[in-house]
Coordinates of C-alpha atoms and ligand atoms in Angstrom, one line a residue:
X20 CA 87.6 124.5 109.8
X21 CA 85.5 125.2 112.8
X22 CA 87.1 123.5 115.4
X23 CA 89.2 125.2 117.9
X24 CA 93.2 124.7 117.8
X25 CA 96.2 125.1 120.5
X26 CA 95.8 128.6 118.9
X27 CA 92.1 129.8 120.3
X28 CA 93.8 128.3 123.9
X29 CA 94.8 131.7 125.7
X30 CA 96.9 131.6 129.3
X31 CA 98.2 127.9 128.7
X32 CA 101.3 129.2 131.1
X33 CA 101.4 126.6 133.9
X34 CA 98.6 124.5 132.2
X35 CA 98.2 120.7 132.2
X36 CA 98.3 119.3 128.7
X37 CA 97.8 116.4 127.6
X38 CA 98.6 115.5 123.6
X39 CA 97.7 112.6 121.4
X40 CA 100.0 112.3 118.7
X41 CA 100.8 110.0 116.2
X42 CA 104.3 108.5 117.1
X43 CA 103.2 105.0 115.2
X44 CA 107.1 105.5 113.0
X45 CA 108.1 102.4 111.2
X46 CA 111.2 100.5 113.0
X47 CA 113.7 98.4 112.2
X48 CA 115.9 96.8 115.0
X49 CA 115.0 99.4 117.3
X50 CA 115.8 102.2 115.3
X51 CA 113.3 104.8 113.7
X52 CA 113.3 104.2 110.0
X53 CA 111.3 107.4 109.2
X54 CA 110.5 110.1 111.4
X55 CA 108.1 112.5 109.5
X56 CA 105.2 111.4 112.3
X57 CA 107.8 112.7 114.5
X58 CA 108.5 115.8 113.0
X59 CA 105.1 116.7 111.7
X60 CA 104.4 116.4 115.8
X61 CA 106.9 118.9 116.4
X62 CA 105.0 122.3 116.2
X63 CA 102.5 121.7 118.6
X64 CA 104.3 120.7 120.9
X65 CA 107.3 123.4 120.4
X66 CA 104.4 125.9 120.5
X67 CA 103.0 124.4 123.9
X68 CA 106.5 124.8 125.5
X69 CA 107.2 128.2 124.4
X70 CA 103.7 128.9 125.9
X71 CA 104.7 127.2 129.4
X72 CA 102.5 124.4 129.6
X73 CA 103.1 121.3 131.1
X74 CA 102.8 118.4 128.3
X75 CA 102.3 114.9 128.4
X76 CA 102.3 113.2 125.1
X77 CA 100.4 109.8 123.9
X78 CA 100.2 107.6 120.7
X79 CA 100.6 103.9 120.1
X80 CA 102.6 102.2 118.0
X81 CA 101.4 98.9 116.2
X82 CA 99.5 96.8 117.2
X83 CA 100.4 94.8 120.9
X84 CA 98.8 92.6 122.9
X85 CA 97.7 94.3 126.4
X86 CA 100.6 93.5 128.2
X87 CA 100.2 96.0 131.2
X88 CA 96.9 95.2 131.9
X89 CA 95.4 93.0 134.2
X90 CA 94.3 90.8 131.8
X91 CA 95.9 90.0 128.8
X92 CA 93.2 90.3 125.6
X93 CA 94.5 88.0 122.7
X94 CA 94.0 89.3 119.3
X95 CA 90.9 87.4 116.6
X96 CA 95.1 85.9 114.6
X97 CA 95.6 84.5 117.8
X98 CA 92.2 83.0 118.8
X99 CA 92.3 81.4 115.5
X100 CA 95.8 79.9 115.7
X101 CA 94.7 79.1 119.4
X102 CA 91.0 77.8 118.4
X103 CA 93.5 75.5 115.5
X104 CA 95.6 74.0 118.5
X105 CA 98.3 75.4 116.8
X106 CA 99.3 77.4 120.3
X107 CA 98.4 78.3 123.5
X108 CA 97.2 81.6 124.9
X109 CA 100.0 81.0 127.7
X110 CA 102.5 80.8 125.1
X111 CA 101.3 83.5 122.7
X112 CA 101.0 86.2 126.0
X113 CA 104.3 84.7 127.6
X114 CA 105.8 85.6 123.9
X115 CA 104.1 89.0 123.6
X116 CA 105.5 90.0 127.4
X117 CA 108.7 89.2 126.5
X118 CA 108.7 90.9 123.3
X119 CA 106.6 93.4 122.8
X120 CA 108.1 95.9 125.6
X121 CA 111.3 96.0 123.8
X122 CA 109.3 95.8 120.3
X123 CA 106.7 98.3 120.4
X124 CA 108.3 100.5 123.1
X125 CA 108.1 104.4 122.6
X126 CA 111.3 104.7 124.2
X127 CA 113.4 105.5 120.9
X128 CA 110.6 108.1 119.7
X129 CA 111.4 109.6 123.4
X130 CA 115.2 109.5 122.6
X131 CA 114.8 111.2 119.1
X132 CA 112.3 113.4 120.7
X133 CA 114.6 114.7 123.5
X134 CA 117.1 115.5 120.7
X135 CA 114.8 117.7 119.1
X136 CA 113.5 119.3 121.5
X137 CA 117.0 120.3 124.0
X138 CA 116.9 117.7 126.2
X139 CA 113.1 118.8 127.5
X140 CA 111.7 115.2 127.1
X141 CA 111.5 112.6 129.4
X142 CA 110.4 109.1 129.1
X143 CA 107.3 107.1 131.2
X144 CA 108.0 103.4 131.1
X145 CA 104.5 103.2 132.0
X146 CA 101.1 104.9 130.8
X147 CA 98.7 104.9 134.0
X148 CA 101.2 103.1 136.4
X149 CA 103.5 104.9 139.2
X150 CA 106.3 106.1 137.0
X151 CA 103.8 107.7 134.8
X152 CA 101.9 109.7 137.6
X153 CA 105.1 110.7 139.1
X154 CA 106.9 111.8 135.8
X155 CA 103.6 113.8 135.1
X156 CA 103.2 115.8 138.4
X157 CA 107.1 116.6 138.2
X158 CA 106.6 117.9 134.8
X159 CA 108.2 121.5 135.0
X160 CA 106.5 124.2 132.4
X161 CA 107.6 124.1 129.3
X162 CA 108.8 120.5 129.8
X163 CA 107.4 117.0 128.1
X164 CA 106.6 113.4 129.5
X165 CA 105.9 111.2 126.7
X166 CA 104.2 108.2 127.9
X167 CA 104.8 104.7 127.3
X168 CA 102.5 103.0 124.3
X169 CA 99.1 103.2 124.8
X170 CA 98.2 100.3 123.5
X171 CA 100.2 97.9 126.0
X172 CA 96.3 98.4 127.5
X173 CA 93.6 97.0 125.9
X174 CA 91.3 100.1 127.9
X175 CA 92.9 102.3 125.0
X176 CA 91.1 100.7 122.2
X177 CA 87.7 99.1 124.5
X178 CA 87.4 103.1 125.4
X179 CA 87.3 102.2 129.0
X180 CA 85.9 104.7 131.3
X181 CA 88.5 104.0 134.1
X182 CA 91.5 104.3 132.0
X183 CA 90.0 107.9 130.3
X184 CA 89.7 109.1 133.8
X185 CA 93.2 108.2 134.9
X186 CA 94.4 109.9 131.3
X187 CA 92.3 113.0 132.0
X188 CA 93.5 113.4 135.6
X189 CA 96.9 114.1 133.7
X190 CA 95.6 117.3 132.5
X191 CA 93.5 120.2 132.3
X192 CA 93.6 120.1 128.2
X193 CA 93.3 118.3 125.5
X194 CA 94.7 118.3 122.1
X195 CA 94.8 116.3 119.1
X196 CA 97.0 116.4 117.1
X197 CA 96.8 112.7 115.9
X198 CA 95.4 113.0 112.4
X199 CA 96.7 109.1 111.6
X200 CA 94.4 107.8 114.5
X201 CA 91.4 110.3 114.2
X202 CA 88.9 107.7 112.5
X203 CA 89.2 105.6 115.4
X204 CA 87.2 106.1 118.6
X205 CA 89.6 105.0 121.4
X206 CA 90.1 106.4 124.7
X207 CA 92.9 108.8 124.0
X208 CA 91.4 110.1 120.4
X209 CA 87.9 110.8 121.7
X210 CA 86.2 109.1 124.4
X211 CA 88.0 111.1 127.0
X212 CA 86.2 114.1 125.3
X213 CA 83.2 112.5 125.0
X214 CA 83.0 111.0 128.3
X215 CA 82.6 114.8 129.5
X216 CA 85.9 114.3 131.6
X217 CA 88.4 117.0 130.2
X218 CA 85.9 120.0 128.9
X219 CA 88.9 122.2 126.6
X220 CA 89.4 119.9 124.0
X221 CA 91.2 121.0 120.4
X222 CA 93.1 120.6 117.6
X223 CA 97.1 120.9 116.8
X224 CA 98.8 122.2 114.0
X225 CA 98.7 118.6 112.4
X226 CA 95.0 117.8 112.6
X227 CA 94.7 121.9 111.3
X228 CA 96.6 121.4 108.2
X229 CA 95.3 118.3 107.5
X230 CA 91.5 119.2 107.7
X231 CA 92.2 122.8 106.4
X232 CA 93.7 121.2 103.0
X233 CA 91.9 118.1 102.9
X234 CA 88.5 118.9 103.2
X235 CA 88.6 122.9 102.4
X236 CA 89.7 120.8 99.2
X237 CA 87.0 118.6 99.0
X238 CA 84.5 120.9 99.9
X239 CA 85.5 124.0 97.6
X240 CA 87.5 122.8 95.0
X241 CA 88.9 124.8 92.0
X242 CA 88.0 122.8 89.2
X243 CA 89.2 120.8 87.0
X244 CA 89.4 118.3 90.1
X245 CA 90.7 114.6 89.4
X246 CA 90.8 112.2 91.8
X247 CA 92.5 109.2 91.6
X248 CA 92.0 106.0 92.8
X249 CA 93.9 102.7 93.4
X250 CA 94.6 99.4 95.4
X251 CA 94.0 96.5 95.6
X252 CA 89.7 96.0 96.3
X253 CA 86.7 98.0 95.1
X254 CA 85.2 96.9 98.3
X255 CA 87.3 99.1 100.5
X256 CA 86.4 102.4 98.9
X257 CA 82.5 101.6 97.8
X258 CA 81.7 105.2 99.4
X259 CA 85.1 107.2 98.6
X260 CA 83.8 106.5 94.5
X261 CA 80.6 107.5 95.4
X262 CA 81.5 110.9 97.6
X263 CA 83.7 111.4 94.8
X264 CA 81.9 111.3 92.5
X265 CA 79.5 114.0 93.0
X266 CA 82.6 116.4 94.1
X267 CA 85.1 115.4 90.9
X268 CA 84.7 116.0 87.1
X269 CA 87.2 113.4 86.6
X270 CA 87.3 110.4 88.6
X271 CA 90.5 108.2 88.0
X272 CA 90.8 104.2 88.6
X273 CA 93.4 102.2 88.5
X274 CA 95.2 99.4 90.7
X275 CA 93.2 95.8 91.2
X276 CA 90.1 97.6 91.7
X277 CA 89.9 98.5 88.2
X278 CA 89.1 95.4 87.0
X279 CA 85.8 94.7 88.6
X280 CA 85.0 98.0 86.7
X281 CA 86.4 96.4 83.7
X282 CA 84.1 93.3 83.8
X283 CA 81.1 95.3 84.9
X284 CA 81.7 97.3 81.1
X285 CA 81.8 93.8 79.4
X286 CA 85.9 93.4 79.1
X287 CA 87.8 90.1 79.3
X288 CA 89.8 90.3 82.7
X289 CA 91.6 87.1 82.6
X290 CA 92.8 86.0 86.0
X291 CA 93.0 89.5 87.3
X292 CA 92.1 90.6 90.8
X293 CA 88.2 90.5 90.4
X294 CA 84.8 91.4 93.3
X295 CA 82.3 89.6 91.5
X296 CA 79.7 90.7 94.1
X297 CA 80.3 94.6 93.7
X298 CA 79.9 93.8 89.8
X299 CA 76.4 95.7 90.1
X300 CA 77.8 98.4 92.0
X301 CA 80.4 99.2 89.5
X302 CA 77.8 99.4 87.3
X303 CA 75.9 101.7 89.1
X304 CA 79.0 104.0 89.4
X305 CA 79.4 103.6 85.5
X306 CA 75.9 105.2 85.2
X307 CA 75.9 107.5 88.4
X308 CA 79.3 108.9 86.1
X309 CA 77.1 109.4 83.2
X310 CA 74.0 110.7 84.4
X311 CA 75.7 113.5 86.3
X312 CA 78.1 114.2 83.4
X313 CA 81.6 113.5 85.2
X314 CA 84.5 111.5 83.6
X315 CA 85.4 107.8 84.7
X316 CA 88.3 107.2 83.5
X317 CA 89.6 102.9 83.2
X318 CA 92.9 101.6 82.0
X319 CA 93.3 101.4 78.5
X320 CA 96.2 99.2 78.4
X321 CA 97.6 96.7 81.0
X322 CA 101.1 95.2 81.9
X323 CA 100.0 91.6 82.1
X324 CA 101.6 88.2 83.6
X325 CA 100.9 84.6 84.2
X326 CA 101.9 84.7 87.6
X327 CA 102.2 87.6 90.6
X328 CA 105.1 87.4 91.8
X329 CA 106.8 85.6 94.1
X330 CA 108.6 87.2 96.5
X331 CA 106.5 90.0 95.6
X332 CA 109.6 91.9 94.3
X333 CA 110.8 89.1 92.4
X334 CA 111.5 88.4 89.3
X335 CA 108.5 88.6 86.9
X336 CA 107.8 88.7 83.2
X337 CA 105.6 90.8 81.6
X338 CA 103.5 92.1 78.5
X339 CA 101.6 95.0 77.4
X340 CA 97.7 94.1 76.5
X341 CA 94.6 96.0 76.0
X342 CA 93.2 96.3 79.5
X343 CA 89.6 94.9 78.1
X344 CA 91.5 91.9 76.3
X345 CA 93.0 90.3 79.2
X346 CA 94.1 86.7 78.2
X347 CA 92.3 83.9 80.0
X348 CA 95.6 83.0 81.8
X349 CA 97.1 86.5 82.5
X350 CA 96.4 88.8 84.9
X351 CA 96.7 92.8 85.0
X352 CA 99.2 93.9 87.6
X353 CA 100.0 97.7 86.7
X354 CA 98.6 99.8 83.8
X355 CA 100.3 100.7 80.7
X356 CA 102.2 103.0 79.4
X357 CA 99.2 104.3 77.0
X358 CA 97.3 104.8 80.4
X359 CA 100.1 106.0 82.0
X360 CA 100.1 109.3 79.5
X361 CA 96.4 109.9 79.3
X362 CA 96.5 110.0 83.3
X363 CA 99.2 112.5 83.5
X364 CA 97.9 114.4 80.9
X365 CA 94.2 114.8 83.0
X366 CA 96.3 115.6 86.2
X367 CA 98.5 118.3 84.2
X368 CA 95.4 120.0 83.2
X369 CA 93.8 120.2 86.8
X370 CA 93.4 122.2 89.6
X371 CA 93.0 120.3 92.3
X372 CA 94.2 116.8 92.7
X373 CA 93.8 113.9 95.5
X374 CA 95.1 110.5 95.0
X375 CA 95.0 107.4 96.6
X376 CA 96.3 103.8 96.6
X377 CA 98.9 102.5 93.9
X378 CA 98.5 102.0 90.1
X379 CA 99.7 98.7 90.0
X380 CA 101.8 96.0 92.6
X381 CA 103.7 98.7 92.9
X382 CA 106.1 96.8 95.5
X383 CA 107.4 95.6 92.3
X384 CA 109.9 97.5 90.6
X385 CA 108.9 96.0 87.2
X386 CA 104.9 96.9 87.9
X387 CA 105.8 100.5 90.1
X388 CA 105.7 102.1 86.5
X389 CA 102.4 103.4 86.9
X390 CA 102.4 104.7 90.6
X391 CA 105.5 106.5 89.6
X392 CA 104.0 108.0 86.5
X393 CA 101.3 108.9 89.1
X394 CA 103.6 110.3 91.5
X395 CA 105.3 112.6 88.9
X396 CA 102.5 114.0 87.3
X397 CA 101.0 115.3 90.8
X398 CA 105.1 116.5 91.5
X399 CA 105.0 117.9 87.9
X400 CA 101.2 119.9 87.9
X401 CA 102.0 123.8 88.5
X402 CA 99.2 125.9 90.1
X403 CA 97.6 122.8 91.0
X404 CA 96.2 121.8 95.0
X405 CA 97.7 118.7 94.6
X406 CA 96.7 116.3 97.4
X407 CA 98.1 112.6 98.2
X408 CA 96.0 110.3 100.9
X409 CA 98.8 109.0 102.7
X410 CA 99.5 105.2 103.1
X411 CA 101.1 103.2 100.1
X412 CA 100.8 106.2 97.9
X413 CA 102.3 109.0 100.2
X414 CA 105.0 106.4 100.7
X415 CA 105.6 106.4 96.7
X416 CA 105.7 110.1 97.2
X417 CA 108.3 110.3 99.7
X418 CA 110.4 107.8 98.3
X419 CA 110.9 109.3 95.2
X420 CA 111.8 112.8 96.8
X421 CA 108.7 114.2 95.7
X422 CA 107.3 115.4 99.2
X423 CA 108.2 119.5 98.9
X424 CA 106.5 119.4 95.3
X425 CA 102.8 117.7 96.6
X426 CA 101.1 120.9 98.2
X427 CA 100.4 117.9 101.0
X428 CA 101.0 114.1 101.8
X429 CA 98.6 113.1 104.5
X430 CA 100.0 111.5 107.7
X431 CA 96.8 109.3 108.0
X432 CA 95.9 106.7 105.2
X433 CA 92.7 105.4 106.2
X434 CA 91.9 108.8 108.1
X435 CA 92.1 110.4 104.9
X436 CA 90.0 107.9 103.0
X437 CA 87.5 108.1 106.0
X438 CA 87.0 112.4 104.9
X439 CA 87.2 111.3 101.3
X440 CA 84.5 109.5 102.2
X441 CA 82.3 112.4 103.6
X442 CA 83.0 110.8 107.0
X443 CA 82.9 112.9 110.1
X444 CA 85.9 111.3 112.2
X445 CA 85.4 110.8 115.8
X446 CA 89.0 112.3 117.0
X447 CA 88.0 115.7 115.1
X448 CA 84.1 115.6 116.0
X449 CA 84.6 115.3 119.6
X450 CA 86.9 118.6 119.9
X451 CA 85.6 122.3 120.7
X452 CA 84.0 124.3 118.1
X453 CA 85.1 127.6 118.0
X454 CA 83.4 130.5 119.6
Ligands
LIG504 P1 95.2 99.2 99.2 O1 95.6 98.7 100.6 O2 93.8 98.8 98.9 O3 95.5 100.6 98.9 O4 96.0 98.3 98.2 C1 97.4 98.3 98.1 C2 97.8 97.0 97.5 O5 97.2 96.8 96.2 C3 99.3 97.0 97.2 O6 99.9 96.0 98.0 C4 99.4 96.5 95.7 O7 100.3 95.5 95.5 C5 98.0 96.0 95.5 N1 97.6 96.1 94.0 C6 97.6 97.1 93.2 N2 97.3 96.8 92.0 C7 97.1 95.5 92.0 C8 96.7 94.5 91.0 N3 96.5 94.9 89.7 N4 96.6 93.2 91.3 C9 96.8 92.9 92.6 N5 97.1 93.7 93.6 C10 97.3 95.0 93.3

C-alpha cells in the first residue's frame, strides 16, 4: 500500500477535514438495522478528534432523486415508467420530496454517531446549503458535522465542478475512508482530488485495511490460494475469472453462473440460469485453466426443482441430481451436498482464501445449504488468510456469527470485485502517494 493515510498527516491540530465515509446502513422504519459501516467508520474519525481537527463527514445513502437541487434529475425506472404513461415526472418528484428526506435522511446515522462518539456530533440538514456552511465554520476541534446525504444532489454523482468546489471549501484535507463507494468516480470520492481543488488527499483506517488485506492478498499470496466464486451471471465477473485465474491454483464456481460453465463442458443444464452468449468464453476459461495448470473446479451434484420459488423464501421442493444431468424441466438452484464436501475440503487445505457471491438462492433456507457450507469452511480453515468480498456473501458471514473467524469481510461488494478484478479504483487512485 503506497498511498498515504490519516497517519503520514502530521500537525492536523486545528485543521479542516473533510471525510467521505460510507454511512449507506440498511434501515428499517427509520431505524439502523446494522451498523458495522458505522462502526468500521469509527477509527478515523476517533483518531481525527483526538488529533484536534475539525471534521466534516459525507456519504450517501441509497439511491434518491436530487431533491435539493435546482433541478430535479429522474432516474432511467422512472423515465421508463414515465416514457410508458404510467406517471408523471410531477408526480414521481412531488413523491420523492415528500419522501425521500425522511427516507434517506442521515439524520439517525448522526444520532447513533453522537452516541458513539460523547455527544461530539452534530447534524447538517443540508450538504452545501446555509445550515451546512454555518455548522462547518462553527465546528470546534476535535468536534464532527456530518452532513446531510449527498446524494439529495445529483452534482454528487455528475462530478460537478461547482459542487466539488463548495465541498472543498469545507476543508483543508481530504480523506477517504469510503472503501464501499471507491469504484465510483463521484464528486466526494475523487473528483474533488482530481479537480486539483483540495491538494492533501488520503486514505483512513478503513480504505487501509481493506487494500492492505485485499490486494497485499491478491498480489502476494501464500499458496494454496482458492478463490471462490458465485451469483447469479457469468457476465458480471468475465474479468474477476480471468484476473483470477492467473493469481489462484484453485478457482472455485458455483451459484447460477456455474451453469453456463456446465453447458460450455457439454452437460445437460435443464432450465437452469443459463448466458448462452458467454458460452465461448467459458470455454476459453476452461482451456486458459488448463493450459496454465490451475484447478477449475464445477459442481458435481445439484439441488434441483421445477420451479424457483415463489416468494423467494417460499416453500420449494427439491432433489439431488448430477450437476451435468440436469432434467429438461428442472433447474439447479444450490449445489449439493457431494460439492458441498469437496469445496470445504480445498478451502481446509489453503492458505489464502477469497470468496464471493452465494452458492446457491441462498435467500432460501432450503437452497442456503451451500453458502453456509461455504461460510463454515472459510470460519473453520486455521492459518489460512481467509478473505470474503462483501455483499450477499459477507452478509452470510455476518449472519451466521462468523465475522471474528474470517481474517476480513469487506465493507464494499462491488469495490472488492472491482480489485479482484485487477482494477485500479478511482476513490484510491486519486489520493497522495506516499513520500
Ligand atoms: P450476484 O448479485 O451476482 O452476487 O448474485 C446473487 C444472486 O444470485 C442471489 O440473489 C441468488 O439468489 C442468485 N443465485 C445464486 N445461485 C443461483 C441459481 N442457481 N439460480 C438462480 N439464481 C441464483
Amino acid at each position: 500500500m503506497n498511498k498515504m493515510t490519516v497517519k503520514d498527516l502530521k500537525d492536523l491540530k486545528g485543521k479542516r477535514v473533510l471525510v467521505r465515509c460510507d454511512f449507506n446502513v440498511p434501515m428499517k422504519d427509520g431505524a439502523i438495522t446494522d451498523e458495522n459501516r458505522i462502526i468500521g467508520a469509527l477509527p478515523t474519525i476517533k483518531y481525527l478528534m483526538e488529533q484536534g481537527a475539525k471534521i466534516t463527514l459525507c456519504s450517501h445513502m441509497g439511491k434518491p432523486h436530487s431533491i435539493f437541487s435546482d433541478e430535479v434529475k429522474l432516474n432511467k425506472k422512472d423515465k421508463k415508467k414515465v416514457d410508458a404513461g404510467e406517471t408523471t415526472a410531477e408526480a414521481i418528484i412531488e413523491k420523492a420530496k415528500k419522501d425521500e428526506p425522511k427516507k434517506l435522511t442521515l439524520a439517525p446515522v448522526a444520532k447513533r454517531l453522537n452516541e458513539l462518539l460523547g455527544g461530539k456530533v452534530t447534524f447538517a440538514t443540508d450538504v452545501v446549503g446555509k445550515d451546512a456552511q454555518e455548522k462547518v465554520a462553527a465546528c470546534k476541534e476535535g468536534e464532527c458535522v456530518l452532513l446531510e446525504n449527498l446524494r439529495f444532489h445529483w452534482e454528487e454523482e455528475k462530478k460537478d465542478l461547482e459542487f466539488c468546489k463548495k465541498l472543498a471549501s469545507y476543508c483543508d484535507i481530504y480523506v477517504n475512508d469510503a472503501f464501499g463507494t471507491a469504484h465510483r468516480s463521484h464528486a466526494s470520492t475523487a473528483a474533488i482530488v482530481e479537480y486539483g481543488l483540495v491538494k492533501t488527499a488520503v486514505c483512513g483506517f478503513l480504505i487501509e485495511k481493506e487494500l492492505t488485506v485485499m490486494a497485499d492478498s491478491l498480489e502476494h499470496p501464500t499458496h494454496p490460494f482458492v478463490a471462490i466464486l458465485g451469483g447469479a451471471k457469468v457476465a458480471d465477473k468475465l474479468n474477476v475469472i480471468s484476473n483470477l485465474l492467473e493469481k489462484c491454483d484453485t478457482l472455485i464456481i458455483g451459484g447460477g453462473m456455474a451453469y453456463t460453465f456446465l453447458k460450455a463442458q457439454g452437460g445437460k443444464i435443464g432450465t437452469s440460469l443459463v448466458d448462452d452468449e458467454k458460452i465461448d468464453y467459458c470455454k476459453e476459461m476452461i482451456a486458459k485453466a488448463k493450459a496454465q495448470g490451475k484447478e477449475l473446479l464445477l459442481p458435481v451434484d445439484t439441488v434441483v426443482s421445477k420451479e424457483f420459488p415463489d416468494p423467494i423464501d417460499g416453500p420449494v421442493t427439491v432433489k439431488t441430481v448430477k450437476s451435468s444431468e440436469i432434467p429438461d424441466d428442472y433447474m439447479g438452484l444450490d449445489i449439493g451436498e457431494e460439492t458441498r464436501k469437496i469445496f470445504a475440503e480445498k478451502v481446509k487445505n489453503a492458505k489464502t482464501v477469497i470468496w464471493n457471491g452465494p452458492m446457491g438462492v441462498f435467500e432460501n433456507p432450503t437452497l442456503a445449504k451451500g453458502t453456509v457450507a461455504v461460510a463454515e469452511a472459510l470460519a473453520a480453515a486455521k492459518g489460512a488468510t481467509t478473505i470474503v468480498g462483501g455483499g450477499d456473501s459477507a452478509a452470510a458471514c455476518t449472519q451466521l456469527g462468523f465475522a471474528d473467524k474470517i481474517t476480513h469481510i469487506s465493507t464494499g461488494g462491488g469495490a472488492s470485485l472491482e480489485l479482484f478484478e485487477g482494477k485500479v479504483l478511482p476513490g484510491i487512485a486519486c489520493l497522495n502517494e506516499k513520500n
